Short mmCIF file of C-alpha atoms in Angstrom, two decimals:
data_model
loop_
_atom_site.label_atom_id
_atom_site.label_comp_id
_atom_site.label_asym_id
_atom_site.label_seq_id
_atom_site.Cartn_x
_atom_site.Cartn_y
_atom_site.Cartn_z
CA UNK A 1 -0.31 19.65 -21.05
CA UNK A 2 1.32 23.01 -20.39
CA UNK A 3 -0.48 26.11 -21.56
CA UNK A 4 1.32 28.08 -24.27
CA UNK A 5 2.03 31.80 -24.24
CA UNK A 6 0.38 32.30 -27.57
CA UNK A 7 -0.69 35.88 -27.00
CA UNK A 8 2.89 36.85 -26.17
CA UNK A 9 4.32 34.99 -29.15
CA UNK A 10 1.84 36.59 -31.51
CA UNK A 11 2.25 40.08 -30.05
CA UNK A 12 6.03 39.86 -30.33
CA UNK A 13 5.61 38.91 -33.97
CA UNK A 14 3.28 41.88 -34.47
CA UNK A 15 5.89 44.16 -32.90
CA UNK A 16 8.54 42.95 -35.29
CA UNK A 17 6.15 43.24 -38.22
CA UNK A 18 4.64 46.65 -37.65
CA UNK A 19 6.79 49.68 -38.33
CA UNK A 20 5.88 53.18 -39.47
CA UNK A 21 4.24 53.98 -42.79
CA UNK A 22 6.26 56.67 -44.46
CA UNK A 23 4.42 60.01 -44.42
CA UNK A 24 4.76 62.96 -46.71
CA UNK A 25 4.26 63.32 -50.43
CA UNK A 26 7.82 62.20 -51.29
CA UNK A 27 7.36 58.94 -49.37
CA UNK A 28 3.92 57.90 -50.67
CA UNK A 29 5.17 55.12 -52.97
CA UNK A 30 7.68 53.92 -50.41
CA UNK A 31 5.02 53.86 -47.70
CA UNK A 32 2.70 51.85 -49.91
CA UNK A 33 5.47 49.36 -50.71
CA UNK A 34 6.36 49.10 -47.05
CA UNK A 35 2.72 48.64 -46.07
CA UNK A 36 2.48 45.70 -48.47
CA UNK A 37 5.57 44.17 -46.95
CA UNK A 38 4.22 44.78 -43.44
CA UNK A 39 1.07 42.92 -44.38
CA UNK A 40 3.10 40.04 -45.82
CA UNK A 41 5.40 39.89 -42.81
CA UNK A 42 2.51 40.14 -40.38
CA UNK A 43 0.67 37.32 -42.16
CA UNK A 44 3.82 35.19 -42.14
CA UNK A 45 4.59 36.05 -38.51
CA UNK A 46 1.04 35.32 -37.46
CA UNK A 47 1.07 32.01 -39.29
CA UNK A 48 4.49 31.13 -37.88
CA UNK A 49 3.39 32.00 -34.34
CA UNK A 50 0.30 29.86 -34.61
CA UNK A 51 2.25 26.98 -36.16
CA UNK A 52 4.97 27.25 -33.53
CA UNK A 53 2.39 27.16 -30.76
CA UNK A 54 0.70 24.19 -32.45
CA UNK A 55 4.05 22.45 -32.81
CA UNK A 56 4.79 23.00 -29.12
CA UNK A 57 1.37 21.66 -28.23
CA UNK A 58 1.81 18.62 -30.46
CA UNK A 59 5.31 17.99 -29.10
CA UNK A 60 4.01 18.19 -25.54
CA UNK A 61 1.10 15.92 -26.45
CA UNK A 62 3.52 13.53 -28.12
CA UNK A 63 5.74 13.45 -25.03
CA UNK A 64 2.71 12.78 -22.86
CA UNK A 65 1.57 10.11 -25.32
CA UNK A 66 4.96 8.36 -25.29
CA UNK A 67 4.99 8.32 -21.49
CA UNK A 68 1.39 7.08 -21.35
CA UNK A 69 2.18 4.38 -23.93
CA UNK A 70 5.17 3.13 -21.94
CA UNK A 71 3.08 3.05 -18.78
CA UNK A 72 0.34 1.17 -20.62
CA UNK A 73 2.86 -1.33 -21.99
CA UNK A 74 4.28 -1.91 -18.50
CA UNK A 75 0.77 -2.49 -17.20
CA UNK A 76 0.11 -4.77 -20.19
CA UNK A 77 3.17 -6.92 -19.38
CA UNK A 78 2.09 -7.23 -15.75
CA UNK A 79 -1.47 -8.04 -16.78
CA UNK A 80 -0.20 -10.69 -19.21
CA UNK A 81 1.88 -12.24 -16.42
CA UNK A 82 -1.10 -12.23 -14.05
CA UNK A 83 -3.29 -13.79 -16.74
CA UNK A 84 -0.69 -16.48 -17.51
CA UNK A 85 -0.49 -17.35 -13.81
CA UNK A 86 -4.27 -17.44 -13.53
CA UNK A 87 -4.44 -19.68 -16.60
CA UNK A 88 -1.78 -22.00 -15.11
CA UNK A 89 -3.66 -22.22 -11.82
CA UNK A 90 -6.96 -22.81 -13.62
CA UNK A 91 -5.45 -25.62 -15.72
CA UNK A 92 -3.98 -27.27 -12.63
CA UNK A 93 -7.27 -26.99 -10.75
CA UNK A 94 -9.14 -28.31 -13.77
CA UNK A 95 -6.89 -31.39 -13.81
CA UNK A 96 -7.48 -31.93 -10.10
CA UNK A 97 -11.23 -31.53 -10.60
CA UNK A 98 -11.18 -34.02 -13.48
CA UNK A 99 -9.23 -36.49 -11.31
CA UNK A 100 -11.72 -35.99 -8.49
CA UNK A 101 -14.54 -36.68 -10.94
CA UNK A 102 -12.83 -39.88 -12.08
CA UNK A 103 -12.27 -40.96 -8.48
CA UNK A 104 -15.91 -40.33 -7.64
CA UNK A 105 -17.08 -42.33 -10.63
CA UNK A 106 -14.78 -45.24 -9.66
CA UNK A 107 -15.90 -45.13 -6.02
CA UNK A 108 -19.57 -44.95 -7.01
CA UNK A 109 -19.16 -47.87 -9.42
CA UNK A 110 -17.38 -49.92 -6.77
CA UNK A 111 -20.13 -49.16 -4.24
CA UNK A 112 -22.73 -50.33 -6.73
CA UNK A 113 -20.81 -53.58 -7.27
CA UNK A 114 -20.53 -54.19 -3.50
CA UNK A 115 -24.23 -53.47 -3.00
CA UNK A 116 -25.15 -55.72 -5.94
CA UNK A 117 -23.02 -58.58 -4.55
CA UNK A 118 -24.57 -58.10 -1.11
CA UNK A 119 -28.05 -58.22 -2.61
CA UNK A 120 -27.19 -61.47 -4.37
CA UNK A 121 -25.80 -62.99 -1.14
CA UNK A 122 -28.90 -61.94 0.75
CA UNK A 123 -31.00 -63.59 -1.91
CA UNK A 124 -28.94 -66.79 -1.60
CA UNK A 125 -29.38 -66.68 2.17
CA UNK A 126 -33.10 -66.39 1.79
CA UNK A 127 -33.15 -69.20 -0.81
CA UNK A 128 -31.17 -71.49 1.53
CA UNK A 129 -33.55 -70.82 4.39
CA UNK A 130 -36.45 -71.67 2.15
CA UNK A 131 -34.73 -74.87 0.95
CA UNK A 132 -34.03 -76.03 4.53
CA UNK A 133 -37.69 -75.52 5.35
CA UNK A 134 -38.74 -77.44 2.29
CA UNK A 135 -36.42 -80.35 3.14
CA UNK A 136 -37.79 -80.50 6.66
CA UNK A 137 -41.37 -80.47 5.49
CA UNK A 138 -40.78 -82.96 2.74
CA UNK A 139 -38.75 -85.23 4.99
CA UNK A 140 -41.41 -85.48 7.66
CA UNK A 141 -44.57 -85.25 5.60
CA UNK A 142 -43.96 -86.68 2.13
CA UNK A 143 -44.79 -90.43 1.92
CA UNK A 144 -42.59 -90.95 -1.08
CA UNK A 145 -39.62 -89.97 1.08
CA UNK A 146 -40.60 -92.30 3.95
CA UNK A 147 -41.28 -89.40 6.26
CA UNK A 148 -41.78 -89.81 10.02
CA UNK A 149 -45.52 -89.59 9.79
CA UNK A 150 -45.55 -92.52 7.40
CA UNK A 151 -43.14 -94.38 9.67
CA UNK A 152 -45.44 -94.21 12.64
CA UNK A 153 -48.45 -95.49 10.78
CA UNK A 154 -46.56 -98.22 8.97
CA UNK A 155 -44.96 -101.43 10.16
CA UNK A 156 -41.34 -100.39 9.46
CA UNK A 157 -38.69 -101.44 11.95
CA UNK A 158 -36.12 -99.39 13.84
CA UNK A 159 -33.37 -100.05 11.36
CA UNK A 160 -35.36 -98.27 8.66
CA UNK A 161 -35.99 -95.39 11.00
CA UNK A 162 -32.27 -94.99 11.71
CA UNK A 163 -31.43 -94.93 8.01
CA UNK A 164 -34.08 -92.33 7.34
CA UNK A 165 -32.89 -90.15 10.20
CA UNK A 166 -29.33 -90.22 8.96
CA UNK A 167 -30.41 -89.29 5.44
CA UNK A 168 -32.57 -86.41 6.66
CA UNK A 169 -29.80 -85.11 8.92
CA UNK A 170 -27.29 -85.24 6.10
CA UNK A 171 -29.53 -83.20 3.76
CA UNK A 172 -30.22 -80.65 6.44
CA UNK A 173 -26.53 -80.35 7.32
CA UNK A 174 -25.61 -79.69 3.71
CA UNK A 175 -28.16 -76.86 3.49
CA UNK A 176 -27.04 -75.50 6.87
CA UNK A 177 -23.38 -75.45 5.82
CA UNK A 178 -24.28 -73.63 2.63
CA UNK A 179 -26.38 -71.15 4.59
CA UNK A 180 -23.52 -70.51 7.05
CA UNK A 181 -21.11 -69.88 4.20
CA UNK A 182 -23.49 -67.40 2.63
CA UNK A 183 -24.15 -65.69 5.93
CA UNK A 184 -20.42 -65.28 6.57
CA UNK A 185 -20.11 -63.83 3.09
CA UNK A 186 -22.92 -61.36 3.82
CA UNK A 187 -21.16 -60.13 6.95
CA UNK A 188 -17.99 -59.43 4.94
CA UNK A 189 -19.94 -57.75 2.18
CA UNK A 190 -21.79 -55.53 4.63
CA UNK A 191 -18.47 -54.41 6.10
CA UNK A 192 -17.19 -53.70 2.59
CA UNK A 193 -20.39 -51.80 1.85
CA UNK A 194 -19.95 -49.56 4.92
CA UNK A 195 -16.32 -48.90 4.06
CA UNK A 196 -17.12 -48.19 0.41
CA UNK A 197 -19.94 -45.84 1.37
CA UNK A 198 -17.58 -43.88 3.63
CA UNK A 199 -14.93 -43.78 0.93
CA UNK A 200 -17.45 -42.63 -1.67
CA UNK A 201 -18.69 -39.89 0.69
CA UNK A 202 -15.15 -38.61 1.17
CA UNK A 203 -14.45 -38.69 -2.54
CA UNK A 204 -17.71 -36.80 -3.19
CA UNK A 205 -16.66 -34.07 -0.72
CA UNK A 206 -13.29 -33.82 -2.43
CA UNK A 207 -15.10 -33.54 -5.75
CA UNK A 208 -17.29 -30.70 -4.42
CA UNK A 209 -14.19 -28.87 -3.17
CA UNK A 210 -12.55 -29.36 -6.55
CA UNK A 211 -15.68 -28.00 -8.27
CA UNK A 212 -15.61 -24.87 -6.07
CA UNK A 213 -11.87 -24.38 -6.67
CA UNK A 214 -12.36 -24.71 -10.42
CA UNK A 215 -15.21 -22.20 -10.39
CA UNK A 216 -13.03 -19.70 -8.51
CA UNK A 217 -10.10 -20.30 -10.86
CA UNK A 218 -12.36 -19.83 -13.89
CA UNK A 219 -13.60 -16.49 -12.48
CA UNK A 220 -10.05 -15.32 -11.72
CA UNK A 221 -8.88 -16.28 -15.20
CA UNK A 222 -11.84 -14.49 -16.79
CA UNK A 223 -11.18 -11.34 -14.75
CA UNK A 224 -7.50 -11.31 -15.74
CA UNK A 225 -8.47 -11.92 -19.36
CA UNK A 226 -10.85 -8.93 -19.33
CA UNK A 227 -8.16 -6.69 -17.81
CA UNK A 228 -5.59 -7.88 -20.32
CA UNK A 229 -8.01 -7.29 -23.18
CA UNK A 230 -8.71 -3.77 -21.89
CA UNK A 231 -4.99 -2.97 -21.68
CA UNK A 232 -4.37 -4.44 -25.13
CA UNK A 233 -6.97 -2.05 -26.53
CA UNK A 234 -5.46 0.84 -24.56
CA UNK A 235 -1.99 0.12 -25.90
CA UNK A 236 -3.33 -0.12 -29.46
CA UNK A 237 -5.15 3.20 -29.07
CA UNK A 238 -2.08 4.94 -27.65
CA UNK A 239 0.13 3.54 -30.38
CA UNK A 240 -2.34 4.94 -32.93
CA UNK A 241 -2.34 8.28 -31.09
CA UNK A 242 1.46 8.41 -31.15
CA UNK A 243 1.48 7.68 -34.88
CA UNK A 244 -1.08 10.42 -35.51
CA UNK A 245 0.86 12.94 -33.41
CA UNK A 246 4.13 12.10 -35.16
CA UNK A 247 2.43 12.60 -38.51
CA UNK A 248 0.84 15.85 -37.36
CA UNK A 249 4.16 17.08 -35.96
CA UNK A 250 5.87 16.47 -39.28
CA UNK A 251 3.20 18.34 -41.21
CA UNK A 252 3.30 21.32 -38.85
CA UNK A 253 7.11 21.41 -38.96
CA UNK A 254 6.99 21.70 -42.76
CA UNK A 255 4.41 24.47 -42.60
CA UNK A 256 6.43 26.28 -39.93
CA UNK A 257 9.55 26.11 -42.06
CA UNK A 258 7.71 27.81 -44.92
CA UNK A 259 6.13 30.40 -42.60
CA UNK A 260 9.55 31.27 -41.16
CA UNK A 261 10.91 31.73 -44.69
CA UNK A 262 8.01 34.03 -45.59
CA UNK A 263 8.59 36.01 -42.41
CA UNK A 264 12.31 36.40 -43.09
CA UNK A 265 11.65 37.55 -46.66
CA UNK A 266 9.16 40.17 -45.48
CA UNK A 267 11.43 41.29 -42.62
CA UNK A 268 14.30 41.79 -45.06
CA UNK A 269 12.15 44.05 -47.23
CA UNK A 270 10.90 45.98 -44.16
CA UNK A 271 14.48 46.52 -43.01
CA UNK A 272 15.28 48.00 -46.41
CA UNK A 273 12.26 50.30 -46.21
CA UNK A 274 13.13 51.33 -42.62
CA UNK A 275 16.61 52.25 -43.78
CA UNK A 276 15.14 54.50 -46.47
CA UNK A 277 12.73 55.96 -43.89
CA UNK A 278 15.63 56.93 -41.68
CA UNK A 279 17.39 58.50 -44.65
CA UNK A 280 14.38 60.70 -45.36
CA UNK A 281 14.11 61.53 -41.64
CA UNK A 282 10.34 61.36 -41.95
CA UNK A 283 8.37 62.36 -38.88
CA UNK A 284 4.71 62.04 -38.11
CA UNK A 285 2.47 64.10 -35.87
CA UNK A 286 0.51 62.67 -32.97
CA UNK A 287 -2.27 65.11 -33.65
CA UNK A 288 -4.27 67.07 -31.10
CA UNK A 289 -5.93 65.46 -28.13
CA UNK A 290 -9.65 64.99 -27.88
CA UNK A 291 -11.44 66.74 -25.05
CA UNK A 292 -12.17 64.51 -22.07
CA UNK A 293 -9.33 62.02 -22.74
CA UNK A 294 -6.47 61.21 -20.42
CA UNK A 295 -3.41 62.06 -22.51
CA UNK A 296 0.35 61.87 -22.55
CA UNK A 297 2.73 63.90 -24.69
CA UNK A 298 2.18 61.58 -27.69
CA UNK A 299 -0.76 59.28 -26.94
CA UNK A 300 -4.13 59.56 -25.30
CA UNK A 301 -6.16 56.88 -23.60
CA UNK A 302 -8.24 54.41 -25.66
CA UNK A 303 -11.43 55.41 -23.78
CA UNK A 304 -12.78 58.68 -22.46
CA UNK A 305 -12.22 59.69 -18.87
CA UNK A 306 -9.82 58.42 -16.24
CA UNK A 307 -8.09 55.10 -16.84
CA UNK A 308 -8.80 52.63 -14.00
CA UNK A 309 -6.31 49.76 -14.24
CA UNK A 310 -7.55 46.28 -13.38
CA UNK A 311 -4.32 44.49 -14.41
CA UNK A 312 -1.14 46.48 -15.19
CA UNK A 313 1.65 45.68 -17.64
CA UNK A 314 4.23 43.12 -16.44
CA UNK A 315 4.56 39.52 -15.30
CA UNK A 316 1.50 38.05 -13.59
CA UNK A 317 -0.45 34.85 -13.01
CA UNK A 318 -2.82 34.58 -15.94
CA UNK A 319 -6.43 34.64 -14.67
CA UNK A 320 -7.53 31.90 -17.09
CA UNK A 321 -4.50 29.63 -17.61
CA UNK A 322 -3.02 30.02 -14.12
CA UNK A 323 0.48 30.32 -15.65
CA UNK A 324 3.02 33.08 -14.86
CA UNK A 325 3.56 35.08 -18.02
CA UNK A 326 4.20 38.58 -19.32
CA UNK A 327 1.07 40.68 -19.55
CA UNK A 328 2.05 42.75 -22.57
CA UNK A 329 -0.52 45.48 -22.11
CA UNK A 330 -2.63 47.23 -19.55
CA UNK A 331 -6.17 46.06 -18.72
CA UNK A 332 -8.50 49.02 -18.17
CA UNK A 333 -11.91 48.84 -16.53
CA UNK A 334 -14.67 49.32 -19.13
CA UNK A 335 -18.19 48.03 -19.68
CA UNK A 336 -19.19 45.89 -22.65
CA UNK A 337 -19.98 48.01 -25.69
CA UNK A 338 -18.03 51.09 -24.50
CA UNK A 339 -16.44 52.89 -27.51
CA UNK A 340 -12.67 52.75 -27.99
CA UNK A 341 -10.63 55.37 -29.83
CA UNK A 342 -7.30 55.64 -31.66
CA UNK A 343 -4.52 56.67 -29.27
CA UNK A 344 -2.80 58.74 -32.00
CA UNK A 345 -2.91 59.43 -35.73
CA UNK A 346 -2.06 56.41 -37.85
CA UNK A 347 -3.08 53.71 -40.30
CA UNK A 348 -5.15 50.69 -39.31
CA UNK A 349 -3.02 47.66 -40.13
CA UNK A 350 -5.56 44.96 -39.27
CA UNK A 351 -8.95 44.31 -37.69
CA UNK A 352 -9.38 40.62 -37.06
CA UNK A 353 -9.84 37.83 -34.54
CA UNK A 354 -6.49 36.81 -33.05
CA UNK A 355 -7.03 33.76 -30.87
CA UNK A 356 -6.62 34.51 -27.18
CA UNK A 357 -6.60 38.23 -27.99
CA UNK A 358 -10.04 38.02 -29.55
CA UNK A 359 -11.14 40.79 -31.91
CA UNK A 360 -8.04 42.98 -32.25
CA UNK A 361 -7.34 46.36 -33.90
CA UNK A 362 -3.69 47.17 -34.73
CA UNK A 363 -2.68 50.74 -35.70
CA UNK A 364 0.66 51.82 -37.17
CA UNK A 365 1.47 55.38 -36.01
CA UNK A 366 4.65 55.65 -38.07
CA UNK A 367 7.74 57.57 -36.95
CA UNK A 368 7.13 59.89 -34.02
CA UNK A 369 10.01 61.71 -32.35
CA UNK A 370 12.50 59.34 -33.96
CA UNK A 371 10.78 56.12 -32.94
CA UNK A 372 8.40 53.70 -34.64
CA UNK A 373 5.10 53.27 -32.74
CA UNK A 374 2.29 50.71 -32.94
CA UNK A 375 -0.80 50.45 -30.71
CA UNK A 376 -2.94 47.32 -30.21
CA UNK A 377 -6.51 47.07 -28.81
CA UNK A 378 -7.80 43.56 -27.96
CA UNK A 379 -10.98 41.68 -26.95
CA UNK A 380 -13.38 44.03 -28.78
CA UNK A 381 -16.97 42.99 -29.32
CA UNK A 382 -16.91 44.40 -32.89
CA UNK A 383 -14.99 46.85 -35.06
CA UNK A 384 -15.66 50.42 -36.22
CA UNK A 385 -12.61 50.65 -38.50
CA UNK A 386 -11.07 48.65 -41.32
CA UNK A 387 -7.57 47.71 -42.56
CA UNK A 388 -5.79 50.51 -44.50
CA UNK A 389 -8.00 53.22 -43.01
CA UNK A 390 -6.27 56.45 -41.91
CA UNK A 391 -7.51 57.40 -38.44
CA UNK A 392 -7.03 60.50 -36.33
CA UNK A 393 -6.21 60.68 -32.67
CA UNK A 394 -9.48 60.15 -30.77
CA UNK A 395 -11.33 58.62 -33.73
CA UNK A 396 -13.71 55.68 -33.02
CA UNK A 397 -12.15 52.32 -33.95
CA UNK A 398 -14.30 49.73 -32.15
CA UNK A 399 -16.29 48.68 -29.06
CA UNK A 400 -15.23 47.04 -25.80
CA UNK A 401 -15.99 43.33 -25.44
CA UNK A 402 -14.83 40.00 -24.00
CA UNK A 403 -13.75 38.00 -27.06
CA UNK A 404 -10.76 35.66 -26.87
CA UNK A 405 -9.49 34.22 -23.60
CA UNK A 406 -10.76 36.59 -20.93
CA UNK A 407 -12.84 36.55 -17.76
CA UNK A 408 -15.02 39.56 -18.63
CA UNK A 409 -15.36 42.77 -20.63
CA UNK A 410 -12.44 45.23 -20.44
CA UNK A 411 -9.98 47.23 -22.56
CA UNK A 412 -6.61 45.61 -23.31
CA UNK A 413 -4.23 48.33 -24.57
CA UNK A 414 -0.69 47.68 -25.85
CA UNK A 415 2.06 50.02 -27.12
CA UNK A 416 5.01 48.86 -29.20
CA UNK A 417 8.10 51.10 -29.58
CA UNK A 418 10.72 50.19 -32.19
CA UNK A 419 9.48 46.59 -32.26
CA UNK A 420 9.34 46.02 -28.49
CA UNK A 421 6.33 46.11 -26.20
CA UNK A 422 6.48 48.72 -23.41
CA UNK A 423 4.38 49.70 -20.41
CA UNK A 424 1.59 51.85 -21.91
CA UNK A 425 0.65 53.43 -18.58
CA UNK A 426 1.56 56.18 -17.92
CA UNK A 427 0.90 57.23 -21.50
CA UNK A 428 4.07 58.28 -23.39
#
């Protein structure tokens, strides 16, 4: 936000506000009336200056806020788009992962069925082998079946032997055919088992890849969601800030309108008093100089001794704000606590803290040589005079300090002639 020239605005208002206090016995009442109006105008001008500066600050803040809000909304739209895309990708990957899970479950179930069928076939094979062995043993050893052992020890003839042999061969052949069928089935089932195992392995790898892809998509979606949530909060905060600034701007504008009215009313009265002052042709005296002061024909320096300028009157780069602005007075080298004195006879208009000017003394010197003169002394550490006090040239009014917006202790001395600030050095 740009820095505001508040000191200049305020000082200009002071210059417009402060005009001579009518001197002489015939002008006592008029001077008192004018002094009251000066106080009213100065208060209104001071309030208007501060409100105007505040309004400028608020307007600048509001402009910055509007720009920042638009930028935040643009970022919000982009973040929403990125989140929507991440959500779309995540949903697609989730479907693929679910499909991979289903495929793995189907493949695993099929493998179990193949392995179970193979186990049953192997059991049948084993049972058939056992049955063939039993038939052989029973055929040749069991007497009830007319086995070969019984044949040799009995008196049976060859015809009986032939019949027995055919019966035994037929039983064995039946078992052998069954065994061959089962064994062929086992070979096929083992091939199916190998193929199903390979298929299941591939499906499991695809499932693992799908799991990894889903995990990555979940993380991306979560990250985009966090960023979107952050921007949503930023937009909400900036919208609230803009509302507050708009409200504040409206309030200040109303106050400024009233302050401007007060200022105009006081200025009108001062103009009337100035006209009467000119009619009376009142003139003040600058008084005699105090020994040891650097003096001009009307004014003397605000401190004793030679005046060593550290920053003259005119446009400069402000040492604190870094902005180019009018330096309305002359900065004079002086240590903290060094006494400061009235530059000429006059009436103290105000002694108060004035923002960047710090503790400030303002003196109205009245009409001198046909012109209205006001002197201003800023950044004091504390005062040695009070509003309404009549002071003489060279009289103590306060002590040097570093209040307000400064980089160190020094004297800031201003002179206003007919409502306009002038270069105070060399002294008029």
